[in-house]
Coordinates of C-alpha atoms in Angstrom, one line a residue:
M1 CA -32.5 17.6 13.7
L2 CA -31.7 14.0 12.7
L3 CA -32.9 12.8 16.2
A4 CA -36.1 14.8 15.9
F5 CA -36.7 13.3 12.5
S6 CA -36.0 9.8 13.7
W7 CA -38.2 10.1 16.7
T8 CA -41.0 11.5 14.6
I9 CA -40.8 8.3 12.5
I10 CA -40.6 6.1 15.6
L11 CA -43.5 7.7 17.4
S12 CA -45.6 7.6 14.2
F13 CA -44.8 3.9 13.8
V14 CA -45.6 3.2 17.5
G15 CA -48.9 5.1 17.3
Y16 CA -49.8 3.3 14.1
Q17 CA -48.9 0.0 15.7
Y18 CA -51.0 0.9 18.8
L19 CA -54.1 1.6 16.7
R20 CA -53.5 -1.4 14.5
E21 CA -53.2 -3.7 17.4
K22 CA -56.4 -2.3 19.0
Q23 CA -58.2 -2.7 15.7
Y24 CA -56.9 -6.2 15.3
K25 CA -58.2 -7.2 18.7
S26 CA -61.6 -5.7 18.0
E27 CA -61.8 -7.4 14.6
F28 CA -60.7 -10.7 16.3
L29 CA -63.5 -10.4 18.9
N30 CA -66.0 -9.4 16.1
A31 CA -65.0 -12.5 14.1
Q32 CA -65.8 -14.7 17.1
L33 CA -69.2 -13.1 17.5
Q34 CA -69.8 -13.2 13.7
M35 CA -69.2 -17.0 13.8
Y36 CA -71.8 -17.4 16.5
N37 CA -74.3 -15.1 14.7
R38 CA -73.9 -17.0 11.4
H39 CA -74.3 -20.3 13.1
L40 CA -77.4 -19.1 14.9
L41 CA -78.9 -17.8 11.6
D42 CA -78.2 -21.2 9.9
V43 CA -79.8 -23.1 12.6
V44 CA -82.9 -20.9 12.7
E45 CA -83.3 -21.1 8.9
E46 CA -83.4 -24.9 9.4
G47 CA -86.5 -24.5 11.6
V48 CA -85.1 -24.4 15.1
S49 CA -86.5 -21.7 17.3
Y50 CA -84.3 -18.8 18.7
E51 CA -85.2 -19.6 22.3
E52 CA -84.5 -23.3 22.1
Y53 CA -81.1 -22.9 20.4
I54 CA -79.9 -20.0 22.6
S55 CA -81.0 -21.7 25.9
T56 CA -79.5 -25.1 25.0
H57 CA -76.2 -24.2 23.4
E58 CA -73.0 -22.8 24.9
K59 CA -72.3 -19.2 24.2
P60 CA -68.7 -18.0 23.3
F61 CA -68.9 -15.4 26.1
E62 CA -70.6 -15.1 29.4
N63 CA -73.5 -12.6 29.7
L64 CA -73.8 -12.6 26.0
R65 CA -76.8 -10.6 24.9
I66 CA -78.5 -11.8 21.7
S67 CA -81.1 -9.9 19.7
V68 CA -83.0 -10.8 16.5
I69 CA -83.9 -7.8 14.4
T70 CA -86.0 -7.4 11.3
Y71 CA -84.7 -5.5 8.2
S72 CA -87.1 -2.7 9.3
G73 CA -85.3 -2.4 12.7
D74 CA -87.9 -4.0 14.9
V75 CA -86.6 -6.3 17.7
V76 CA -88.4 -9.7 17.6
Y77 CA -86.2 -11.4 20.1
D78 CA -83.9 -10.4 23.0
N79 CA -82.6 -12.8 25.6
M80 CA -82.1 -10.2 28.3
L81 CA -84.6 -7.3 27.9
P82 CA -88.4 -7.4 27.3
L83 CA -89.4 -6.5 23.8
D84 CA -91.8 -3.7 24.8
S85 CA -88.8 -1.8 26.3
L86 CA -86.9 -1.8 23.0
D87 CA -87.3 0.8 20.3
N88 CA -86.5 0.6 16.6
H89 CA -82.8 -0.4 16.0
R90 CA -82.5 0.4 12.3
S91 CA -80.4 3.5 13.1
R92 CA -77.9 1.7 15.3
P93 CA -74.4 1.8 13.7
E94 CA -73.8 -1.9 13.7
I95 CA -77.4 -2.6 12.2
S96 CA -76.9 0.0 9.5
A97 CA -73.5 -1.5 8.6
A98 CA -74.9 -5.0 8.5
L99 CA -77.8 -4.0 6.3
K100 CA -75.3 -2.5 3.8
K101 CA -72.4 -4.9 4.0
G102 CA -73.7 -8.0 5.6
T103 CA -71.8 -7.5 8.9
G104 CA -71.0 -4.6 11.3
Y105 CA -69.7 -4.0 14.7
N106 CA -69.5 -1.1 17.2
I107 CA -67.1 -0.7 20.2
G108 CA -68.1 0.8 23.5
R109 CA -71.5 2.2 22.5
Q110 CA -74.0 2.8 25.4
S111 CA -77.2 0.9 25.1
A112 CA -80.3 3.1 24.9
S113 CA -82.3 0.3 26.5
D114 CA -80.5 -0.5 29.7
G115 CA -77.7 2.2 29.8
R116 CA -74.9 -0.3 29.8
E117 CA -71.9 -0.2 27.4
Y118 CA -71.6 -3.1 24.9
F119 CA -69.4 -4.4 22.2
Y120 CA -71.9 -5.0 19.4
S121 CA -71.6 -7.4 16.4
A122 CA -74.4 -7.7 13.8
T123 CA -74.9 -10.2 11.0
R124 CA -77.5 -10.1 8.2
G125 CA -79.4 -13.3 7.3
K126 CA -81.9 -14.0 4.6
Q127 CA -84.8 -12.7 6.6
V128 CA -83.6 -11.2 9.8
L129 CA -80.4 -9.8 11.5
V130 CA -78.8 -11.4 14.5
R131 CA -76.9 -9.1 16.9
S132 CA -74.8 -10.3 19.7
A133 CA -73.4 -7.9 22.4
I134 CA -70.8 -8.3 25.1
P135 CA -71.1 -5.9 28.1
F136 CA -68.0 -3.8 28.8
S137 CA -66.6 -5.7 31.8
P138 CA -63.1 -5.3 33.2
S139 CA -62.1 -8.5 31.5
L140 CA -63.4 -7.3 28.1
K141 CA -61.6 -4.0 28.5
E142 CA -58.4 -5.8 29.4
L143 CA -58.8 -8.0 26.3
L144 CA -59.2 -5.0 24.0
Q145 CA -56.3 -3.1 25.5
T146 CA -53.1 -2.8 23.5
D147 CA -50.1 -4.9 24.5
W148 CA -47.9 -2.3 26.2
T149 CA -45.1 -4.8 26.7
F150 CA -44.5 -4.8 22.9
L151 CA -44.8 -1.0 22.7
G152 CA -42.4 -0.6 25.7
V153 CA -39.8 -2.9 24.1
M154 CA -40.1 -1.0 20.9
I155 CA -39.6 2.3 22.7
V156 CA -36.6 1.0 24.6
I157 CA -35.0 -0.4 21.4
S158 CA -35.7 2.9 19.7
F159 CA -34.1 4.8 22.6
V160 CA -31.0 2.6 22.5
M161 CA -30.7 3.1 18.7
S162 CA -31.2 6.8 19.1
V163 CA -28.3 7.0 21.6
L164 CA -26.1 5.0 19.2
A165 CA -27.2 7.1 16.3
Y166 CA -26.5 10.3 18.3
F167 CA -22.8 9.3 18.9
A168 CA -22.5 8.2 15.3
T169 CA -23.9 11.4 13.9
R170 CA -22.0 13.4 16.5
R171 CA -18.8 11.9 15.2
L172 CA -19.9 12.6 11.6
G173 CA -20.9 16.2 12.6
K174 CA -17.5 16.9 14.1
T175 CA -15.9 15.7 10.9
I176 CA -18.2 18.0 8.9
E177 CA -17.4 20.9 11.3
R178 CA -13.6 20.4 10.8
L179 CA -14.2 20.2 7.0
N180 CA -16.1 23.5 7.2
R181 CA -13.2 25.1 9.1
F182 CA -10.8 23.7 6.6
A183 CA -12.9 25.1 3.7
S184 CA -13.1 28.5 5.4
K185 CA -9.2 28.6 5.8
A186 CA -8.7 27.3 2.3
K187 CA -10.9 30.1 0.9
K188 CA -8.6 32.6 2.6
G189 CA -5.5 30.7 1.6
E190 CA -4.5 30.0 5.2
A191 CA -2.7 26.9 6.4
F192 CA -4.8 24.2 8.1
D193 CA -2.7 23.6 11.1
E194 CA -4.9 21.0 13.0
A195 CA -2.5 18.1 13.7
E196 CA -5.3 15.6 14.7
P197 CA -6.1 13.3 11.7
F198 CA -9.7 12.8 10.6
P199 CA -11.5 9.6 11.8
N200 CA -10.7 6.3 10.0
D201 CA -13.9 6.1 8.0
E202 CA -15.0 6.9 4.4
L203 CA -15.6 10.6 5.1
G204 CA -12.5 10.8 7.2
S205 CA -10.4 9.2 4.5
I206 CA -11.7 11.6 1.9
S207 CA -11.1 14.5 4.2
N208 CA -7.5 13.5 4.9
H209 CA -6.9 13.2 1.2
I210 CA -8.3 16.7 0.6
V211 CA -6.3 18.2 3.4
Q212 CA -3.1 16.5 2.2
L213 CA -3.7 17.7 -1.4
Y214 CA -4.2 21.2 -0.1
A215 CA -1.1 21.0 2.1
Q216 CA 0.9 19.8 -1.0
W217 CA -0.6 22.6 -3.1
Q218 CA 0.4 25.2 -0.4
Q219 CA 3.9 23.7 -0.2
T220 CA 4.2 23.9 -4.0
I221 CA 3.1 27.6 -3.9
K222 CA 5.5 28.2 -1.0
D223 CA 8.4 26.5 -2.9
R224 CA 7.5 28.5 -6.0
D225 CA 7.6 31.8 -4.1
L226 CA 10.9 30.8 -2.4
A227 CA 12.3 29.9 -5.8
H228 CA 11.1 33.1 -7.2
E229 CA 12.6 35.1 -4.4
A230 CA 15.9 33.1 -4.7
T231 CA 15.9 33.9 -8.4
L232 CA 15.3 37.5 -7.7
R233 CA 18.1 37.6 -5.1
E234 CA 20.4 35.7 -7.5
E235 CA 19.7 38.2 -10.3
Q236 CA 20.2 41.1 -7.9
E237 CA 23.5 39.5 -6.7
K238 CA 24.6 39.0 -10.3
I239 CA 23.8 42.7 -11.0
R240 CA 25.7 43.7 -7.9
I241 CA 28.7 41.5 -8.8
K242 CA 28.8 42.8 -12.3
R243 CA 28.6 46.4 -11.1
Q244 CA 31.4 45.6 -8.5
L245 CA 33.4 43.8 -11.2
T246 CA 33.1 46.8 -13.5
N247 CA 34.2 49.1 -10.8
N248 CA 37.1 46.9 -9.8
I249 CA 38.2 46.5 -13.4
N250 CA 38.0 50.2 -13.9
H251 CA 40.1 50.7 -10.8
E252 CA 42.6 48.0 -11.7
L253 CA 43.0 49.4 -15.2
K254 CA 43.7 53.0 -14.1
T255 CA 47.2 52.3 -12.8
P256 CA 48.6 50.5 -15.9
V257 CA 46.9 52.8 -18.3
A258 CA 48.2 55.8 -16.4
S259 CA 51.7 54.3 -16.3
I260 CA 51.7 53.6 -20.1
Q261 CA 50.4 57.1 -20.8
V262 CA 53.2 58.7 -18.8
C263 CA 55.8 56.6 -20.5
L264 CA 54.5 57.3 -23.9
E265 CA 54.1 61.0 -23.3
T266 CA 57.8 61.1 -22.1
L267 CA 58.9 59.2 -25.2
L268 CA 56.8 61.5 -27.5
S269 CA 57.8 64.8 -25.8
G270 CA 61.1 65.0 -27.7
I271 CA 63.2 65.2 -24.5
A272 CA 66.7 63.9 -25.0
L273 CA 66.8 60.5 -23.3
S274 CA 69.6 58.0 -23.1
E275 CA 69.1 54.7 -24.8
E276 CA 69.0 53.0 -21.4
K277 CA 66.2 55.3 -20.2
R278 CA 64.3 54.9 -23.4
Q279 CA 64.5 51.1 -23.2
E280 CA 63.3 51.3 -19.5
L281 CA 60.2 53.3 -20.6
I282 CA 59.4 50.8 -23.4
E283 CA 59.8 47.8 -21.0
R284 CA 57.5 49.5 -18.5
C285 CA 54.9 50.1 -21.2
Y286 CA 55.2 46.4 -22.2
A287 CA 54.9 45.2 -18.5
N288 CA 51.7 47.3 -17.9
N289 CA 50.2 46.2 -21.2
E290 CA 50.9 42.5 -20.2
R291 CA 49.2 43.2 -16.9
M292 CA 46.1 44.5 -18.6
R293 CA 46.1 41.5 -21.0
R294 CA 46.2 39.1 -18.1
L295 CA 43.4 41.0 -16.3
L296 CA 41.1 41.0 -19.4
N297 CA 41.8 37.3 -19.9
D298 CA 41.0 36.5 -16.3
V299 CA 37.8 38.6 -16.4
S300 CA 36.8 36.9 -19.7
L301 CA 37.3 33.4 -18.2
I302 CA 35.2 34.2 -15.1
T303 CA 32.4 35.7 -17.3
R304 CA 32.5 32.7 -19.5
M305 CA 32.1 30.3 -16.6
E306 CA 29.2 32.3 -15.1
A307 CA 27.3 33.1 -18.2
G308 CA 28.0 30.2 -20.6
S309 CA 28.8 27.2 -18.5
S310 CA 26.6 25.0 -20.7
L311 CA 28.7 26.0 -23.7
I312 CA 32.0 24.8 -22.1
A313 CA 32.8 21.4 -23.5
K314 CA 33.7 18.5 -21.1
E315 CA 35.7 15.4 -21.7
K316 CA 37.4 12.6 -19.7
I317 CA 40.4 14.3 -18.0
V318 CA 43.3 12.4 -16.3
I319 CA 44.3 14.6 -13.3
N320 CA 47.7 12.8 -13.0
D321 CA 48.6 14.0 -16.6
I322 CA 47.8 17.6 -15.7
I323 CA 50.0 17.6 -12.6
T324 CA 52.9 15.9 -14.5
E325 CA 52.6 18.6 -17.2
I326 CA 52.7 21.4 -14.6
A327 CA 55.7 19.8 -12.8
E328 CA 57.5 19.8 -16.2
E329 CA 56.7 23.5 -16.7
L330 CA 58.1 24.3 -13.2
E331 CA 61.3 22.5 -14.0
I332 CA 62.2 24.9 -16.8
M333 CA 61.5 28.0 -14.8
P334 CA 64.4 29.9 -13.2
V335 CA 65.3 28.6 -9.8
N336 CA 64.6 31.9 -8.0
E337 CA 61.1 32.0 -9.6
R338 CA 59.7 28.6 -8.7
L339 CA 59.0 26.2 -5.9
M340 CA 59.6 22.5 -5.6
L341 CA 56.5 20.4 -6.4
Y342 CA 55.8 17.1 -4.6
A343 CA 52.8 15.1 -5.9
D344 CA 51.4 12.2 -4.0
F345 CA 48.8 10.5 -6.3
K346 CA 48.9 6.7 -5.7
E347 CA 46.2 6.0 -8.3
Q348 CA 45.0 7.4 -11.5
V349 CA 42.2 9.9 -11.2
I350 CA 39.8 10.5 -14.1
V351 CA 37.0 13.1 -14.1
D352 CA 34.5 14.4 -16.6
G353 CA 35.6 18.0 -17.0
N354 CA 37.2 20.8 -19.1
L355 CA 41.0 20.5 -19.5
S356 CA 41.6 24.2 -19.6
L357 CA 39.6 24.9 -16.5
I358 CA 41.1 22.1 -14.4
G359 CA 44.5 23.2 -15.5
S360 CA 43.7 26.7 -14.4
I361 CA 42.9 25.4 -10.9
F362 CA 46.4 24.0 -10.4
R363 CA 48.2 26.8 -12.3
N364 CA 46.6 29.6 -10.4
L365 CA 47.2 27.9 -7.0
I366 CA 50.9 27.4 -8.0
E367 CA 51.2 31.0 -9.2
N368 CA 49.6 32.3 -6.0
A369 CA 52.0 30.2 -3.9
I370 CA 55.1 31.3 -5.9
A371 CA 54.0 35.0 -5.7
Y372 CA 52.9 35.3 -2.1
S373 CA 53.7 32.3 0.1
E374 CA 57.4 33.0 0.5
G375 CA 57.8 29.2 0.9
E376 CA 60.0 26.7 -0.8
N377 CA 57.8 23.7 -1.5
I378 CA 54.3 22.8 -2.9
Y379 CA 52.5 19.5 -1.9
I380 CA 49.7 18.1 -4.0
S381 CA 48.0 15.0 -2.6
L382 CA 45.0 12.8 -3.3
V383 CA 42.9 12.7 -0.2
A384 CA 40.0 10.5 -1.4
N385 CA 38.8 9.0 -4.7
N386 CA 35.6 7.1 -5.3
D387 CA 33.0 6.6 -8.1
K388 CA 31.3 9.9 -7.4
E389 CA 34.1 12.4 -6.7
C390 CA 37.7 12.9 -5.8
C391 CA 39.2 15.2 -3.1
I392 CA 42.6 16.9 -3.7
R393 CA 44.7 18.8 -1.2
F394 CA 47.1 21.6 -2.3
E395 CA 49.6 23.0 0.3
D396 CA 52.6 25.2 0.5
D397 CA 55.1 25.7 3.4
G398 CA 55.1 29.5 3.3
C399 CA 53.8 32.1 5.8
G400 CA 50.1 31.5 5.4
V401 CA 47.5 34.3 6.1
E402 CA 45.6 35.6 9.1
E403 CA 42.5 33.7 10.1
K404 CA 40.2 36.7 9.5
Q405 CA 41.4 36.8 5.9
L406 CA 40.8 33.2 5.0
G407 CA 37.1 33.7 4.2
R408 CA 37.9 36.4 1.7
L409 CA 40.7 34.8 -0.3
F410 CA 38.3 33.8 -3.1
E411 CA 36.7 37.3 -3.5
R412 CA 37.5 39.0 -6.8
F413 CA 40.3 41.6 -6.6
Y414 CA 40.8 40.8 -2.8
R415 CA 44.5 41.1 -1.9
V416 CA 46.1 40.3 1.4
D417 CA 48.9 42.8 0.7
K418 CA 47.7 45.1 -2.1
G419 CA 50.9 46.9 -2.7
R420 CA 53.0 43.7 -2.9
S421 CA 50.4 42.0 -5.1
R422 CA 50.5 44.7 -7.7
Q423 CA 54.3 44.7 -7.7
K424 CA 54.1 40.9 -8.4
G425 CA 51.8 41.6 -11.4
G426 CA 48.8 39.8 -10.0
T427 CA 45.3 40.6 -11.2
G428 CA 43.5 39.7 -8.0
L429 CA 41.3 37.2 -9.8
G430 CA 43.4 34.0 -9.6
L431 CA 41.7 32.4 -6.6
A432 CA 38.3 33.6 -7.8
I433 CA 39.0 31.7 -11.0
V434 CA 40.0 28.7 -9.0
K435 CA 36.7 28.8 -7.0
H436 CA 34.6 29.2 -10.2
A437 CA 36.4 26.4 -11.9
V438 CA 35.9 24.0 -9.0
Q439 CA 32.1 24.9 -8.8
F440 CA 31.8 24.4 -12.5
H441 CA 32.9 20.8 -11.9
G442 CA 30.3 20.4 -9.1
G443 CA 32.8 20.6 -6.3
T444 CA 33.6 22.9 -3.3
I445 CA 36.9 24.4 -2.1
T446 CA 38.1 25.6 1.3
A447 CA 41.1 27.4 2.5
S448 CA 42.9 27.0 5.8
N449 CA 46.4 27.5 7.4
R450 CA 48.6 24.4 7.3
P451 CA 49.5 23.1 10.7
G452 CA 53.2 23.1 9.9
G453 CA 53.0 26.6 8.3
G454 CA 51.7 27.8 5.0
L455 CA 48.4 27.7 3.2
R456 CA 46.2 24.7 2.5
F457 CA 43.5 24.4 -0.2
E458 CA 41.3 21.4 -0.2
F459 CA 38.8 20.9 -3.1
T460 CA 36.5 18.2 -4.6
L461 CA 35.7 17.5 -8.3
V462 CA 32.6 15.5 -9.3
K463 CA 33.3 12.7 -11.8

């Protein structure tokens, strides 16, 4: 369409130029004849006869026919034809124009007198009109012809410009086509997956910006949907964990409650019991009550870390002081109920945390080692310490656990040996509390078997 429009303009210009050049050459030839006619009228008006001037002076063109005509149209002089062969010329186009405007010319009109074609040019004087005429010879036709060299050059230049314009508009058209495809996909909310960038021009730059903005918007929508799905999954997981926790608590409470109930029913039944047996039942009630108290405290601590972590206060904590305090607590325990603690902290470690929670990490790990490791020693060492975090390793030299059970040690109420764990009075939440306390402080914890035997826990705390 653009090429058709361009060539319409070009051909219109070439056609106009062709007619304009032809008219210019005709007017130029007429101007030469008008000069001769005017000079002849001036000379005649000074008293010189037509025949004398025409025969003695050089004419601007060969075979120039000269006629003198009255205002009424009668020919009073003609240098080529006899007067009796000429009719009235008032109706001739060049004569009519000269009578009205003072000058007139006509191209290629056939003479009614001799049948030849002439180029006529007439000029009005004070008393008569002078008309000069050049017969249409090959030289005159060549003179009046348009210069095709100029027109040819114009057409060639126009063709070259059209080719260049075609490739320019073709490139522009491809960009617009790609924008159209992009708009269609954007309307449907689809991804625009064309990897090729737009051309490096104004329209291409704008198109690239639009596509990039659309891609960013799509990514934002995708991230939002993923975040929404993750939130839903997290909520569903919390609901599942709460349901599981409720079921586990119910299961864990059944045994001590049942035991307390049996003991109390026995005591209240009125059966004669020895003082020793009565004391045994009371101690059993106390032990089961203590077990329920620890279980509820552990559940409360986990719930507080999960639901109200923003409400738990933090302060500058010196890890070395906590380990020293725990070591002193171990020293006063009976020998058969404790392990030897070896701490290897070569520098002071300070973190921004909660004293109670960080203390629960070490105490639960120690209680777990004392209850289940069957070892003799505990090793706590500082693996790494920098401005961002510290890494601590906790090990025992006990029996360790099977590899398949390592991944489940931090699950709530998970026990490697369920019967033995209950006998030891464990709630099954110790390592779960450890994991939550480490995560509350921005760290991670892993469990593995120690190469020399025993269990190894390695965790980080963010400062």
